[in-house]
Short mmCIF file of C-alpha atoms in Angstrom, two decimals:
data_model
loop_
_atom_site.label_atom_id
_atom_site.label_comp_id
_atom_site.label_asym_id
_atom_site.label_seq_id
_atom_site.Cartn_x
_atom_site.Cartn_y
_atom_site.Cartn_z
CA UNK A 11 -46.98 -60.76 -40.61
CA UNK A 12 -45.06 -56.99 -40.75
CA UNK A 13 -41.71 -56.51 -41.08
CA UNK A 14 -39.05 -56.68 -38.53
CA UNK A 15 -37.15 -52.66 -38.16
CA UNK A 16 -33.99 -52.63 -38.79
CA UNK A 17 -31.18 -52.83 -36.45
CA UNK A 18 -29.37 -50.05 -35.37
CA UNK A 19 -25.60 -50.31 -35.96
CA UNK A 20 -23.35 -52.46 -34.19
CA UNK A 21 -21.02 -50.18 -31.33
CA UNK A 22 -18.52 -51.10 -29.53
CA UNK A 23 -19.18 -52.13 -25.93
CA UNK A 24 -17.73 -51.78 -22.71
CA UNK A 25 -17.68 -54.71 -20.04
CA UNK A 26 -20.85 -56.06 -19.32
CA UNK A 27 -22.79 -54.81 -22.24
CA UNK A 28 -23.06 -51.66 -22.09
CA UNK A 29 -21.99 -48.34 -24.02
CA UNK A 30 -18.67 -46.57 -21.59
CA UNK A 31 -19.03 -43.52 -24.31
CA UNK A 32 -23.08 -42.49 -25.12
CA UNK A 33 -24.19 -41.01 -28.22
CA UNK A 34 -21.11 -39.41 -29.03
CA UNK A 35 -21.22 -35.83 -30.50
CA UNK A 36 -21.06 -35.79 -34.20
CA UNK A 37 -23.65 -38.04 -34.55
CA UNK A 38 -26.96 -36.44 -35.94
CA UNK A 39 -29.96 -37.42 -33.79
CA UNK A 40 -32.82 -35.79 -35.40
CA UNK A 41 -37.20 -35.20 -33.48
CA UNK A 42 -40.12 -37.62 -33.91
CA UNK A 43 -42.11 -34.86 -34.85
CA UNK A 44 -44.52 -36.68 -32.22
CA UNK A 45 -43.93 -34.11 -29.58
CA UNK A 46 -42.46 -37.17 -27.54
CA UNK A 47 -40.13 -36.88 -24.96
CA UNK A 48 -37.22 -37.37 -27.55
CA UNK A 49 -38.36 -34.03 -28.87
CA UNK A 50 -38.91 -32.82 -25.08
CA UNK A 51 -35.29 -34.05 -24.47
CA UNK A 52 -33.74 -32.74 -27.71
CA UNK A 53 -35.20 -28.86 -27.47
CA UNK A 54 -33.84 -29.01 -23.85
CA UNK A 55 -29.97 -29.58 -24.91
CA UNK A 56 -30.18 -27.17 -27.61
CA UNK A 57 -31.66 -24.59 -24.76
CA UNK A 58 -28.67 -25.91 -22.10
CA UNK A 59 -25.93 -25.73 -24.78
CA UNK A 60 -27.07 -22.20 -25.80
CA UNK A 61 -26.72 -21.12 -22.50
CA UNK A 62 -23.62 -22.27 -22.46
CA UNK A 63 -22.24 -20.68 -25.48
CA UNK A 64 -23.51 -17.42 -24.01
CA UNK A 65 -22.67 -17.37 -20.25
CA UNK A 66 -19.24 -18.26 -18.67
CA UNK A 67 -17.63 -20.51 -16.08
CA UNK A 68 -19.95 -19.88 -13.92
CA UNK A 69 -23.58 -19.53 -15.89
CA UNK A 70 -24.57 -16.66 -14.44
CA UNK A 71 -23.40 -14.37 -16.70
CA UNK A 72 -20.81 -13.73 -20.23
CA UNK A 73 -17.56 -14.67 -19.42
CA UNK A 74 -15.28 -11.83 -18.71
CA UNK A 75 -11.12 -11.64 -18.12
CA UNK A 76 -10.36 -12.58 -14.54
CA UNK A 77 -9.27 -9.62 -12.37
CA UNK A 78 -5.41 -9.90 -11.06
CA UNK A 79 -4.27 -8.87 -7.78
CA UNK A 80 -3.67 -5.48 -8.55
CA UNK A 81 -6.63 -4.91 -10.60
CA UNK A 82 -8.79 -6.52 -8.37
CA UNK A 83 -7.42 -3.70 -5.25
CA UNK A 84 -7.45 -0.42 -7.66
CA UNK A 85 -11.21 -1.42 -9.03
CA UNK A 86 -12.16 -1.91 -5.10
CA UNK A 87 -10.30 1.29 -3.97
CA UNK A 88 -11.48 4.16 -6.24
CA UNK A 89 -15.16 2.34 -4.77
CA UNK A 90 -13.52 3.50 -1.56
CA UNK A 91 -14.28 7.26 -0.10
CA UNK A 92 -11.62 6.76 2.35
CA UNK A 93 -8.95 5.99 0.24
CA UNK A 94 -10.28 8.93 -2.09
CA UNK A 95 -10.36 12.12 0.98
CA UNK A 96 -7.19 10.31 2.26
CA UNK A 97 -5.46 10.60 -1.22
CA UNK A 98 -7.00 13.59 -1.52
CA UNK A 99 -5.75 15.50 1.32
CA UNK A 100 -2.38 13.33 0.35
CA UNK A 101 -1.76 14.77 -3.52
CA UNK A 102 -2.79 18.71 -1.75
CA UNK A 103 0.29 18.16 1.26
CA UNK A 104 2.94 16.95 -1.33
CA UNK A 105 1.42 19.83 -3.87
CA UNK A 106 2.00 22.73 -0.72
CA UNK A 107 5.65 21.40 -0.09
CA UNK A 108 6.41 21.72 -3.41
CA UNK A 109 5.62 24.96 -4.60
CA UNK A 110 4.93 26.68 -0.99
CA UNK A 111 4.14 29.90 -2.75
CA UNK A 112 0.71 29.00 -4.19
CA UNK A 113 -1.10 29.59 -1.16
CA UNK A 114 1.68 31.61 0.98
CA UNK A 115 2.89 34.41 -0.81
CA UNK A 116 5.14 35.69 2.22
CA UNK A 117 8.80 34.97 3.76
CA UNK A 118 8.73 31.91 6.50
CA UNK A 119 11.90 33.82 7.72
CA UNK A 120 10.07 37.39 7.86
CA UNK A 121 10.03 38.41 11.31
CA UNK A 122 8.66 41.05 12.81
CA UNK A 123 9.13 41.70 16.66
CA UNK A 124 7.22 44.08 16.92
CA UNK A 125 3.91 41.10 16.03
CA UNK A 126 5.58 38.80 18.85
CA UNK A 127 2.47 36.47 19.92
CA UNK A 128 -0.44 38.79 18.07
CA UNK A 129 -3.04 37.42 17.39
CA UNK A 130 -5.36 37.04 13.69
CA UNK A 131 -4.96 39.81 11.34
CA UNK A 132 -6.10 40.27 7.79
CA UNK A 133 -3.32 38.83 5.43
CA UNK A 134 -2.72 36.40 8.67
CA UNK A 135 -5.31 34.55 9.67
CA UNK A 136 -2.89 32.57 11.78
CA UNK A 137 -1.48 35.69 13.82
CA UNK A 138 2.28 35.63 14.38
CA UNK A 139 4.98 33.46 17.16
CA UNK A 140 6.81 35.31 19.34
CA UNK A 141 10.06 35.86 17.53
CA UNK A 142 7.18 37.81 14.76
CA UNK A 143 7.02 35.64 12.28
CA UNK A 144 3.70 34.64 10.16
CA UNK A 145 2.74 31.38 11.52
CA UNK A 146 0.62 30.91 8.64
CA UNK A 147 3.22 31.06 5.82
CA UNK A 148 5.03 28.73 8.50
CA UNK A 149 2.27 26.32 8.54
CA UNK A 150 2.99 25.87 4.91
CA UNK A 151 6.01 25.45 4.02
CA UNK A 152 6.28 23.83 7.38
CA UNK A 153 4.97 20.95 5.23
CA UNK A 154 7.77 21.05 2.73
CA UNK A 155 10.24 19.37 5.51
CA UNK A 156 8.17 16.46 6.99
CA UNK A 157 7.18 15.86 3.88
CA UNK A 158 10.72 14.85 2.78
CA UNK A 159 11.61 12.99 5.83
CA UNK A 160 9.07 10.88 5.75
CA UNK A 161 8.96 9.06 1.88
CA UNK A 162 12.18 9.55 2.05
CA UNK A 163 13.00 7.63 4.91
CA UNK A 164 9.77 5.33 4.00
CA UNK A 165 12.10 5.15 0.70
CA UNK A 166 14.92 3.85 1.92
CA UNK A 167 14.06 1.24 4.72
CA UNK A 168 11.62 -0.17 2.45
CA UNK A 169 13.60 -0.23 0.15
CA UNK A 170 16.41 -1.40 2.18
CA UNK A 171 14.31 -4.20 4.43
CA UNK A 172 12.61 -5.58 1.42
CA UNK A 173 16.46 -6.79 -0.30
CA UNK A 174 17.30 -7.65 3.11
CA UNK A 175 14.42 -9.20 4.57
CA UNK A 176 13.49 -10.77 0.87
CA UNK A 177 17.02 -12.96 0.39
CA UNK A 178 16.64 -14.14 3.84
CA UNK A 179 13.28 -15.96 3.71
CA UNK A 180 14.15 -16.80 -0.12
CA UNK A 181 17.45 -18.67 0.50
CA UNK A 182 17.56 -19.15 4.18
CA UNK A 183 20.18 -20.87 5.90
CA UNK A 184 23.21 -19.01 8.33
CA UNK A 185 21.85 -15.43 6.18
CA UNK A 186 18.69 -15.93 7.32
CA UNK A 187 19.34 -16.33 10.96
CA UNK A 188 22.25 -13.51 11.02
CA UNK A 189 19.40 -11.40 10.07
CA UNK A 190 16.93 -12.06 12.62
CA UNK A 191 19.17 -11.84 15.13
CA UNK A 192 20.63 -8.49 14.10
CA UNK A 193 16.52 -7.22 13.26
CA UNK A 194 15.88 -8.10 17.29
CA UNK A 195 18.77 -5.80 18.42
CA UNK A 196 17.47 -2.81 16.77
CA UNK A 197 14.17 -3.23 17.51
CA UNK A 198 15.64 -3.42 21.46
CA UNK A 199 17.26 0.24 20.21
CA UNK A 200 14.29 2.53 21.68
CA UNK A 201 13.47 5.31 18.90
CA UNK A 202 13.54 8.04 21.05
CA UNK A 203 16.04 7.38 23.49
CA UNK A 204 18.17 6.56 20.41
CA UNK A 205 17.56 9.35 18.75
CA UNK A 206 19.17 11.48 21.46
CA UNK A 207 22.03 9.95 21.35
CA UNK A 208 23.09 9.44 17.97
CA UNK A 209 21.35 12.73 16.41
CA UNK A 210 23.06 14.77 19.62
CA UNK A 211 25.92 14.51 17.90
CA UNK A 212 25.11 15.83 14.29
CA UNK A 213 25.62 19.61 13.67
CA UNK A 214 24.07 19.84 10.02
CA UNK A 215 20.54 21.56 9.83
CA UNK A 216 19.96 19.76 6.48
CA UNK A 217 17.06 16.53 6.93
CA UNK A 218 19.08 13.81 6.20
CA UNK A 219 20.14 13.37 9.80
CA UNK A 220 17.44 12.43 10.01
CA UNK A 221 16.69 10.05 7.87
CA UNK A 222 19.49 8.61 7.92
CA UNK A 223 18.33 7.79 11.32
CA UNK A 224 14.79 6.84 10.52
CA UNK A 225 15.93 4.04 7.45
CA UNK A 226 18.84 2.10 10.21
CA UNK A 227 15.69 2.02 13.37
CA UNK A 228 13.12 1.51 10.07
CA UNK A 229 14.04 -1.37 8.36
CA UNK A 230 14.34 -4.17 10.87
CA UNK A 231 10.47 -4.06 10.72
CA UNK A 232 10.00 -4.08 6.62
CA UNK A 233 13.25 -7.22 6.68
CA UNK A 234 10.50 -8.94 9.32
CA UNK A 235 7.62 -8.49 6.90
CA UNK A 236 9.03 -9.20 3.63
CA UNK A 237 10.80 -12.30 4.82
CA UNK A 238 7.39 -13.66 6.25
CA UNK A 239 5.75 -12.87 2.99
CA UNK A 240 8.27 -14.00 1.22
CA UNK A 241 8.97 -17.53 2.48
CA UNK A 242 5.10 -17.70 1.97
CA UNK A 243 5.68 -17.30 -1.62
CA UNK A 244 8.41 -19.38 -2.49
CA UNK A 245 5.50 -22.84 -1.40
CA UNK A 246 3.03 -22.02 -3.48
CA UNK A 247 3.18 -24.42 -6.39
CA UNK A 248 3.78 -22.51 -9.27
CA UNK A 249 7.15 -21.58 -8.01
CA UNK A 250 7.23 -24.85 -7.67
CA UNK A 251 6.55 -25.68 -10.91
CA UNK A 252 8.86 -23.29 -12.27
CA UNK A 253 11.84 -24.96 -10.09
CA UNK A 254 11.19 -28.06 -11.59
CA UNK A 255 11.26 -26.59 -15.16
CA UNK A 256 14.80 -25.18 -14.72
CA UNK A 257 14.05 -21.47 -13.82
CA UNK A 258 17.25 -19.97 -11.51
CA UNK A 259 17.35 -18.03 -8.56
CA UNK A 260 17.28 -14.74 -9.88
CA UNK A 261 14.70 -15.63 -12.40
CA UNK A 262 12.16 -17.48 -9.69
CA UNK A 263 12.46 -14.60 -6.87
CA UNK A 264 12.00 -11.61 -9.23
CA UNK A 265 9.11 -13.13 -11.57
CA UNK A 266 7.48 -14.82 -9.47
CA UNK A 267 7.97 -14.64 -5.38
CA UNK A 268 9.05 -10.69 -5.44
CA UNK A 269 5.20 -9.79 -7.47
CA UNK A 270 3.36 -12.01 -4.38
CA UNK A 271 4.96 -10.60 -2.22
CA UNK A 272 4.89 -7.20 -2.15
CA UNK A 273 1.70 -6.28 -1.28
CA UNK A 274 2.18 -6.55 2.80
CA UNK A 275 5.59 -4.51 2.40
CA UNK A 276 3.16 -1.49 0.66
CA UNK A 277 0.78 -1.81 3.22
CA UNK A 278 3.65 -1.54 5.92
CA UNK A 279 5.34 1.43 4.62
CA UNK A 280 1.96 3.43 3.58
CA UNK A 281 1.40 3.14 7.38
CA UNK A 282 4.59 3.66 8.22
CA UNK A 283 4.91 6.88 6.39
CA UNK A 284 2.94 8.81 8.36
CA UNK A 285 4.58 7.03 12.09
CA UNK A 286 8.21 8.91 10.59
CA UNK A 287 6.42 11.95 10.27
CA UNK A 288 5.79 11.95 13.65
CA UNK A 289 8.50 10.93 14.97
CA UNK A 290 10.44 13.78 13.50
CA UNK A 291 8.61 16.07 14.50
CA UNK A 292 9.30 14.05 18.14
CA UNK A 293 13.06 14.29 17.59
CA UNK A 294 12.72 18.54 16.10
CA UNK A 295 10.77 19.61 19.28
CA UNK A 296 13.38 17.35 21.27
CA UNK A 297 16.01 19.92 19.83
CA UNK A 298 18.07 17.10 17.75
CA UNK A 299 15.98 16.49 14.45
CA UNK A 300 15.82 19.62 12.10
CA UNK A 301 16.80 22.59 13.63
CA UNK A 302 16.93 26.02 12.15
CA UNK A 303 16.89 27.81 10.19
CA UNK A 304 14.93 25.16 8.64
CA UNK A 305 11.23 25.56 9.19
CA UNK A 306 9.24 22.86 10.48
CA UNK A 307 6.40 22.26 12.42
CA UNK A 308 8.41 20.05 15.52
CA UNK A 309 10.66 23.52 15.96
CA UNK A 310 7.12 25.85 15.74
CA UNK A 311 5.22 23.32 18.36
CA UNK A 312 8.42 23.55 20.13
CA UNK A 313 8.47 27.31 20.61
CA UNK A 314 5.09 27.54 21.69
CA UNK A 315 4.90 24.98 24.30
CA UNK A 316 6.08 27.09 27.00
CA UNK A 317 3.40 30.23 25.28
CA UNK A 318 0.90 28.09 25.30
CA UNK A 319 -1.66 29.91 27.87
CA UNK A 320 -0.57 32.98 26.16
CA UNK A 321 -0.82 32.82 22.67
CA UNK A 322 -2.45 29.25 21.77
CA UNK A 323 -2.63 30.12 17.78
CA UNK A 324 1.20 29.50 17.82
CA UNK A 325 0.80 25.51 18.76
CA UNK A 326 -2.64 25.26 17.09
CA UNK A 327 -2.05 25.67 13.54
CA UNK A 328 1.54 23.73 13.27
CA UNK A 329 0.40 20.74 15.50
CA UNK A 330 -3.23 20.61 14.04
CA UNK A 331 -1.53 20.68 11.10
CA UNK A 332 1.11 17.65 12.09
CA UNK A 333 -1.91 15.38 12.82
CA UNK A 334 -3.70 16.16 9.40
CA UNK A 335 -1.33 14.67 7.81
CA UNK A 336 -0.35 11.79 9.66
CA UNK A 337 -3.83 10.56 9.86
CA UNK A 338 -4.04 10.69 6.06
CA UNK A 339 -1.60 8.48 5.71
CA UNK A 340 -2.74 6.26 8.03
CA UNK A 341 -6.13 6.25 6.47
CA UNK A 342 -4.27 5.99 3.45
CA UNK A 343 -2.77 2.64 4.79
CA UNK A 344 -5.93 1.07 5.99
CA UNK A 345 -7.12 1.56 2.96
CA UNK A 346 -5.29 0.00 0.87
CA UNK A 347 -4.52 -2.93 3.22
CA UNK A 348 -8.75 -3.46 3.39
CA UNK A 349 -7.75 -4.04 -0.64
CA UNK A 350 -4.67 -5.82 -0.69
CA UNK A 351 -5.51 -8.14 2.10
CA UNK A 352 -8.39 -10.57 0.76
CA UNK A 353 -8.87 -11.83 3.72
CA UNK A 354 -10.44 -8.66 4.36
CA UNK A 355 -13.10 -8.08 1.84
#
């Protein structure tokens, strides 16, 4: 009679007589050498194990380090032609606002009445205005005032609105209710009418009264965006976990809430920058914004409005420069919004 085969070593069995753990990973299973189902299963297991070692969590390729929101946004922005075009245009405008003499060698305040309203000539491609000033030189130098007002007003409104809105949204209570009511009051003030009233009593010819007025009426919009973003961010699990671990309010606000709530503020501020430049030109056109001897596109448009039939070149070039500048910042804001908002991807 054939000898009985040796029984395998006993294994601990769970309820019902089955092994709940299955084959242990440290137990060696040797192939039978007969090409049966056991050998085929072993080969498949080895191939799957090799794939798991070289593939990422999804099994589609090597493991890559996960990108953050900002790195992912930059990855998308640098492939967006709208962002590249608007950024190059803005860099050019900022460059000529800092160093206008790079492309304009004349003096914007040097005028010759004998050349009043004359058209283009060699060395003066944009012609002359009513006072005989070179339109090309004034258009180049006018970028400085508009860019300065737009950037400073945006920074001021963003910082003030973010601070007030973020604190109100994080702590809530009576401070949040008070901020909301104050913001509603400022939202009810017409911008142009408020500028006529506020700036008509100011005698300064610098850009700072206009910057202060824009910040005064611009911070409520940023504050409302920052408040809503902070309220959403502080309800996330990582903030609750930090609170449970004993993190203070200051640490949670600066380390966990603010970095994840600042993206909507950046988008709104970028788009608002172009709007503030247009607002400065509007107030200067009405005679209550920037005033001579400051060189501004709004002032030149105001001086050229009455001569649009006789000398349209006086209005065309400063108005075109203003339109291109506002469009560049709005395009930049749209590109940043598309990159930072996952719902728009």
